[in-house]
Short mmCIF file of C-alpha atoms and ligand atoms in Angstrom, two decimals:
data_model
loop_
_atom_site.label_atom_id
_atom_site.label_comp_id
_atom_site.label_asym_id
_atom_site.label_seq_id
_atom_site.Cartn_x
_atom_site.Cartn_y
_atom_site.Cartn_z
CA MET N 16 -14.53 -14.63 -24.06
CA SER N 17 -13.62 -17.39 -21.61
CA ASP N 18 -11.17 -19.97 -22.92
CA ILE N 19 -13.32 -22.60 -21.21
CA LEU N 20 -16.05 -23.91 -23.50
CA LEU N 21 -17.67 -26.35 -21.12
CA SER N 22 -17.62 -26.76 -17.34
CA VAL N 23 -18.96 -29.93 -15.81
CA ARG N 24 -19.71 -29.40 -12.10
CA ASN N 25 -20.48 -32.14 -9.58
CA LEU N 26 -22.32 -34.15 -12.21
CA SER N 27 -23.92 -37.40 -11.06
CA LEU N 28 -26.25 -39.99 -12.51
CA HIS N 29 -27.34 -42.56 -9.96
CA TYR N 30 -29.53 -45.53 -10.81
CA PRO N 31 -31.62 -46.90 -7.95
CA LEU N 32 -31.22 -50.65 -7.64
CA ARG N 33 -33.28 -53.12 -5.65
CA GLU N 34 -30.49 -52.99 -3.10
CA GLY N 35 -28.62 -49.72 -2.92
CA VAL N 36 -27.72 -47.46 -5.81
CA LEU N 37 -25.48 -47.72 -8.88
CA LYS N 38 -23.41 -44.55 -9.25
CA ALA N 39 -22.81 -44.64 -13.02
CA VAL N 40 -21.47 -41.06 -12.84
CA ASP N 41 -20.52 -39.81 -9.41
CA ASP N 42 -19.68 -36.19 -8.60
CA VAL N 43 -17.64 -35.50 -11.73
CA SER N 44 -16.14 -32.04 -12.37
CA PHE N 45 -13.84 -30.81 -15.14
CA ASP N 46 -13.36 -27.97 -17.64
CA VAL N 47 -12.95 -28.35 -21.40
CA ARG N 48 -10.91 -25.60 -23.06
CA ARG N 49 -11.83 -24.15 -26.42
CA GLY N 50 -10.03 -25.94 -29.24
CA GLU N 51 -8.61 -28.78 -27.17
CA THR N 52 -9.19 -32.50 -27.33
CA PHE N 53 -10.25 -33.63 -23.88
CA GLY N 54 -9.93 -37.37 -23.38
CA ILE N 55 -12.01 -39.54 -21.07
CA VAL N 56 -10.57 -43.02 -20.49
CA GLY N 57 -11.43 -45.92 -18.26
CA GLU N 58 -12.26 -49.57 -18.50
CA SER N 59 -15.62 -50.83 -19.72
CA GLY N 60 -18.40 -49.93 -17.29
CA SER N 61 -16.54 -47.00 -15.71
CA GLY N 62 -19.24 -44.54 -16.77
CA LYS N 63 -17.74 -42.86 -19.86
CA THR N 64 -20.77 -43.25 -22.12
CA THR N 65 -23.16 -42.24 -19.36
CA LEU N 66 -21.08 -39.13 -18.71
CA GLY N 67 -21.04 -38.18 -22.42
CA ARG N 68 -24.80 -38.64 -22.65
CA CYS N 69 -25.41 -36.59 -19.49
CA ILE N 70 -23.37 -33.74 -20.98
CA MET N 71 -25.51 -33.89 -24.14
CA ARG N 72 -28.67 -34.26 -22.02
CA ILE N 73 -29.53 -37.46 -23.88
CA LEU N 74 -29.66 -38.70 -20.30
CA ASN N 75 -30.83 -36.55 -17.41
CA PRO N 76 -28.29 -36.36 -14.60
CA THR N 77 -29.42 -36.81 -11.02
CA SER N 78 -27.57 -33.66 -9.98
CA GLY N 79 -24.87 -31.25 -11.08
CA GLU N 80 -24.33 -28.64 -13.78
CA VAL N 81 -23.08 -28.58 -17.36
CA ILE N 82 -22.15 -24.98 -18.13
CA TYR N 83 -21.84 -24.37 -21.88
CA ARG N 84 -20.15 -21.18 -23.10
CA GLY N 85 -20.51 -21.69 -26.85
CA ASP N 86 -23.34 -19.23 -27.22
CA PRO N 87 -22.24 -15.60 -27.69
CA ARG N 88 -25.27 -14.50 -25.63
CA GLY N 89 -23.73 -15.98 -22.52
CA GLU N 90 -23.40 -19.16 -20.55
CA THR N 91 -26.08 -21.79 -20.19
CA ASP N 92 -26.56 -24.65 -17.75
CA LEU N 93 -27.62 -27.45 -20.08
CA VAL N 94 -29.10 -29.38 -17.16
CA GLY N 95 -31.97 -26.90 -16.84
CA LEU N 96 -32.94 -26.69 -20.52
CA SER N 97 -36.30 -27.64 -22.01
CA ASP N 98 -36.58 -29.99 -25.01
CA SER N 99 -37.01 -27.12 -27.46
CA GLU N 100 -33.97 -25.31 -26.04
CA LEU N 101 -31.99 -28.53 -26.30
CA ARG N 102 -32.73 -28.81 -30.00
CA GLU N 103 -30.63 -25.69 -30.63
CA ILE N 104 -27.86 -27.03 -28.37
CA TRP N 105 -27.86 -30.31 -30.32
CA ARG N 106 -26.80 -28.37 -33.40
CA GLN N 107 -23.85 -26.89 -31.52
CA ILE N 108 -22.84 -30.07 -29.68
CA ARG N 109 -22.75 -33.19 -31.85
CA MET N 110 -21.88 -36.81 -31.25
CA VAL N 111 -19.88 -39.36 -33.21
CA PHE N 112 -20.70 -42.91 -32.16
CA GLN N 113 -18.72 -46.11 -31.94
CA ASP N 114 -20.60 -48.13 -34.46
CA PRO N 115 -21.39 -46.33 -37.72
CA GLN N 116 -23.14 -49.54 -38.83
CA SER N 117 -25.93 -49.11 -36.30
CA SER N 118 -25.93 -45.32 -36.05
CA LEU N 119 -26.54 -44.80 -39.80
CA ASN N 120 -30.07 -45.67 -40.97
CA PRO N 121 -29.51 -48.29 -43.71
CA ARG N 122 -32.57 -47.11 -45.66
CA LEU N 123 -31.31 -43.57 -46.20
CA PRO N 124 -28.85 -42.43 -48.88
CA VAL N 125 -25.78 -40.42 -47.91
CA LEU N 126 -27.48 -37.18 -49.00
CA GLU N 127 -30.20 -37.68 -46.38
CA LEU N 128 -27.97 -39.14 -43.67
CA ILE N 129 -25.76 -36.08 -43.73
CA GLY N 130 -28.30 -33.56 -45.04
CA GLN N 131 -31.27 -34.17 -42.73
CA ALA N 132 -30.01 -31.77 -40.10
CA LEU N 133 -29.46 -29.07 -42.74
CA ARG N 134 -32.97 -29.56 -44.10
CA THR N 135 -34.55 -29.09 -40.69
CA SER N 136 -32.29 -26.45 -39.19
CA GLU N 137 -31.40 -24.35 -42.22
CA GLY N 138 -34.26 -25.18 -44.58
CA LEU N 139 -31.87 -26.28 -47.31
CA SER N 140 -33.12 -28.49 -50.15
CA GLY N 141 -32.42 -29.40 -53.77
CA LYS N 142 -29.13 -28.29 -55.25
CA ALA N 143 -28.15 -26.10 -52.32
CA LEU N 144 -28.46 -29.08 -49.98
CA ALA N 145 -26.62 -31.43 -52.36
CA ASP N 146 -23.80 -28.90 -52.75
CA ARG N 147 -23.38 -28.53 -48.99
CA VAL N 148 -23.36 -32.29 -48.46
CA ALA N 149 -20.88 -32.74 -51.32
CA GLN N 150 -18.55 -30.24 -49.66
CA LEU N 151 -18.85 -32.07 -46.34
CA LEU N 152 -18.01 -35.35 -48.11
CA LYS N 153 -14.89 -33.78 -49.60
CA ASP N 154 -13.90 -32.47 -46.18
CA VAL N 155 -14.00 -35.99 -44.71
CA GLY N 156 -12.08 -37.47 -47.63
CA LEU N 157 -14.97 -39.05 -49.56
CA ARG N 158 -15.95 -38.53 -53.20
CA PRO N 159 -19.04 -36.33 -53.66
CA GLU N 160 -20.39 -38.82 -56.24
CA ILE N 161 -21.49 -41.16 -53.42
CA LEU N 162 -24.42 -38.86 -52.49
CA HIS N 163 -27.05 -41.34 -53.63
CA ARG N 164 -25.52 -44.51 -52.23
CA TYR N 165 -26.66 -46.32 -49.07
CA PRO N 166 -24.59 -47.24 -45.98
CA ALA N 167 -24.30 -50.91 -47.01
CA ALA N 168 -22.07 -49.85 -49.93
CA PHE N 169 -19.29 -48.65 -47.63
CA SER N 170 -16.52 -50.04 -45.46
CA GLY N 171 -16.39 -49.40 -41.72
CA GLY N 172 -13.90 -46.57 -42.16
CA GLN N 173 -15.98 -44.94 -44.89
CA ARG N 174 -19.11 -45.22 -42.76
CA GLN N 175 -17.33 -43.52 -39.89
CA ARG N 176 -16.32 -40.70 -42.26
CA ILE N 177 -20.02 -40.35 -43.14
CA GLY N 178 -20.83 -40.25 -39.40
CA ILE N 179 -18.27 -37.50 -38.94
CA ALA N 180 -19.66 -35.51 -41.89
CA ARG N 181 -23.12 -35.82 -40.34
CA ALA N 182 -21.78 -34.46 -37.05
CA LEU N 183 -20.12 -31.52 -38.84
CA ALA N 184 -23.16 -30.61 -40.96
CA THR N 185 -24.50 -28.14 -38.41
CA SER N 186 -21.12 -26.44 -37.86
CA PRO N 187 -20.86 -27.53 -34.22
CA GLN N 188 -18.56 -26.07 -31.59
CA LEU N 189 -18.14 -29.26 -29.62
CA VAL N 190 -18.01 -32.86 -30.84
CA ILE N 191 -18.30 -35.72 -28.36
CA ALA N 192 -16.78 -38.84 -29.90
CA ASP N 193 -17.68 -41.99 -27.94
CA GLU N 194 -15.35 -44.86 -28.88
CA ALA N 195 -15.38 -43.42 -32.40
CA VAL N 196 -12.59 -45.64 -33.70
CA SER N 197 -12.95 -48.65 -31.40
CA ALA N 198 -14.75 -50.79 -33.98
CA LEU N 199 -12.16 -50.16 -36.71
CA ASP N 200 -8.94 -51.94 -37.73
CA VAL N 201 -5.83 -50.29 -36.33
CA SER N 202 -4.62 -48.94 -39.70
CA ILE N 203 -8.07 -47.43 -40.32
CA GLN N 204 -8.12 -46.04 -36.76
CA ALA N 205 -5.00 -44.03 -37.52
CA GLN N 206 -6.56 -42.58 -40.68
CA ILE N 207 -9.72 -41.54 -38.85
CA LEU N 208 -7.76 -40.03 -35.94
CA ASN N 209 -5.67 -38.00 -38.38
CA LEU N 210 -8.84 -36.89 -40.16
CA LEU N 211 -10.36 -35.75 -36.84
CA GLN N 212 -7.21 -33.75 -36.12
CA ASP N 213 -7.30 -32.08 -39.55
CA LEU N 214 -11.01 -31.26 -39.15
CA GLN N 215 -10.40 -29.83 -35.70
CA GLU N 216 -8.21 -27.16 -37.24
CA GLN N 217 -10.37 -26.56 -40.29
CA TYR N 218 -13.64 -26.30 -38.34
CA GLN N 219 -12.14 -24.93 -35.09
CA LEU N 220 -13.64 -27.76 -33.09
CA THR N 221 -13.39 -28.74 -29.48
CA TYR N 222 -13.47 -32.49 -28.88
CA ILE N 223 -14.42 -34.67 -25.95
CA PHE N 224 -12.86 -37.95 -26.95
CA ILE N 225 -14.07 -41.02 -25.05
CA ALA N 226 -12.12 -44.25 -25.38
CA HIS N 227 -11.04 -47.33 -23.44
CA ASP N 228 -7.91 -47.66 -25.59
CA LEU N 229 -4.99 -45.65 -24.22
CA ALA N 230 -2.98 -45.81 -27.45
CA VAL N 231 -5.82 -44.00 -29.21
CA VAL N 232 -6.06 -41.41 -26.45
CA GLU N 233 -2.31 -40.84 -26.51
CA HIS N 234 -2.49 -40.18 -30.23
CA ILE N 235 -5.17 -37.51 -30.21
CA CYS N 236 -5.78 -35.94 -26.76
CA ASP N 237 -4.33 -32.83 -25.13
CA ARG N 238 -5.59 -33.56 -21.62
CA VAL N 239 -7.04 -36.75 -20.21
CA ALA N 240 -9.44 -37.61 -17.39
CA VAL N 241 -9.27 -41.17 -16.07
CA MET N 242 -12.60 -42.61 -14.90
CA LYS N 243 -13.10 -45.44 -12.47
CA ARG N 244 -16.52 -46.51 -11.15
CA GLY N 245 -18.17 -43.26 -12.14
CA ARG N 246 -15.50 -40.95 -10.70
CA ILE N 247 -12.55 -39.11 -12.18
CA VAL N 248 -9.49 -40.45 -10.35
CA GLU N 249 -6.85 -38.50 -12.29
CA LEU N 250 -6.83 -35.56 -14.71
CA ALA N 251 -3.65 -34.36 -16.37
CA ASP N 252 -1.93 -33.25 -19.53
CA LYS N 253 -1.54 -36.21 -21.84
CA ARG N 254 2.28 -36.31 -21.52
CA THR N 255 2.20 -36.07 -17.75
CA LEU N 256 -0.39 -38.80 -17.54
CA PHE N 257 1.48 -41.21 -19.79
CA ASP N 258 4.99 -40.49 -18.51
CA ASN N 259 4.23 -39.99 -14.83
CA PRO N 260 0.83 -41.41 -13.85
CA GLN N 261 -0.07 -40.59 -10.25
CA HIS N 262 -2.97 -42.90 -9.59
CA GLU N 263 -2.54 -46.64 -9.26
CA TYR N 264 -5.57 -47.26 -11.48
CA THR N 265 -3.98 -45.18 -14.27
CA ARG N 266 -0.79 -47.22 -13.92
CA SER N 267 -2.73 -50.45 -14.18
CA LEU N 268 -4.48 -49.19 -17.33
CA LEU N 269 -1.10 -48.30 -18.84
CA ASP N 270 0.32 -51.68 -17.87
CA ALA N 271 -2.59 -53.37 -19.59
CA VAL N 272 -1.83 -51.65 -22.91
CA PRO N 273 -0.47 -54.29 -25.28
CA ILE N 274 2.70 -53.65 -27.27
CA PRO N 275 2.10 -50.15 -28.65
CA ASP N 276 1.24 -50.01 -32.29
CA PRO N 277 3.88 -47.84 -34.00
CA ARG N 278 1.24 -46.37 -36.32
CA LEU N 279 -0.57 -44.91 -33.33
CA ARG N 280 2.54 -43.52 -31.64
CA THR N 281 3.39 -39.89 -32.13
CA ARG N 282 6.09 -38.41 -29.95
CA GLY N 283 7.91 -39.21 -26.76
CA THR N 284 8.57 -42.59 -25.28
CA ARG N 285 6.67 -44.08 -22.42
CA GLN N 286 8.60 -44.27 -19.18
CA PRO N 287 8.56 -47.48 -17.24
CA VAL N 288 5.68 -47.23 -14.82
CA ALA N 289 6.74 -49.77 -12.21
P1 ADP U 474 -18.60 -47.20 -20.18
O1 ADP U 474 -19.09 -46.38 -21.32
O2 ADP U 474 -17.42 -46.62 -19.47
O3 ADP U 474 -18.33 -48.62 -20.59
P2 ADP U 474 -21.30 -46.94 -19.15
O4 ADP U 474 -21.49 -45.48 -19.00
O5 ADP U 474 -21.90 -47.58 -20.36
O6 ADP U 474 -19.75 -47.29 -19.05
O7 ADP U 474 -21.88 -47.68 -17.88
C1 ADP U 474 -21.53 -47.27 -16.57
C2 ADP U 474 -22.29 -48.13 -15.56
O8 ADP U 474 -23.68 -47.80 -15.56
C3 ADP U 474 -22.21 -49.62 -15.84
O9 ADP U 474 -22.11 -50.29 -14.62
C4 ADP U 474 -23.53 -49.91 -16.51
O10 ADP U 474 -23.89 -51.25 -16.32
C5 ADP U 474 -24.45 -48.96 -15.78
N1 ADP U 474 -25.64 -48.55 -16.56
C6 ADP U 474 -25.63 -47.98 -17.79
N2 ADP U 474 -26.90 -47.71 -18.18
C7 ADP U 474 -27.73 -48.12 -17.18
C8 ADP U 474 -29.16 -48.11 -16.98
N3 ADP U 474 -29.98 -47.62 -17.90
N4 ADP U 474 -29.62 -48.63 -15.82
C9 ADP U 474 -28.79 -49.12 -14.88
N5 ADP U 474 -27.45 -49.15 -15.00
C10 ADP U 474 -26.91 -48.65 -16.14
MG1 MG U 475 -19.15 -46.79 -23.38
#
């Protein structure tokens, strides 16, 4: 089995404008290794969300390939798949969103928010469904008694834990987290990042972790791609990128990082970048 789970090849999404074309994603290529956390960073508008959505086929790229090797039957180019084929892929590749407030339907209790996918894909209901959801809640550090509560009852951090449990419900191989901690207080961010790391081991997950905040990326990622205007301008191991950035844009991103929060720092010290 290849140690590469996902290969993005020459992926582009171009939006025609009245004058010219906006290259939201422009000829992007990279590999994601099984079990790693692959970071995508860049300032707002650099194309990170568009890239994540093209990989998931929530958006249709203009050109390129997304080769997925999570299926034991062989590799698949997600770009060519029909809607019904995508439904199976969407169980194996899941997303965690920035804002759990708006991504969790306020009218549904936790049991349904997390359990819906299990109802439809595995036909679970009743006690079997409640038991599975309760186990997922425990795994994300929430009490199983909250099954019948609604999103409004929870804090931002708790809601994001519910969002993570929902992503894990279908036992995915790959989780794409788009600014998953950006809306949270820094102390809560650290808790959620640590939870994601624990779950990665427990569930043997591969992550694509999208963020504009380099401190967050430094905490959790193994390798990092830096995006600027739809293109990847630098791709390196996390330590190499932070200690010895090659591209001027990466250096300017690092310079823009405010005083590092000690709670988000793990190992190593950042070298002066000037
Ligand atoms: P990021 O997530 O890095 O902030 P986005 O992927 O959201 O960046 O956006 C990348 C670029 O594509 C931005 O310039 C944005 O304005 C543009 N864009 C996003 N969606 C559309 C759309 N539906 N039509 C036209 N332009 C879009
Ligand atoms: Mg975005």
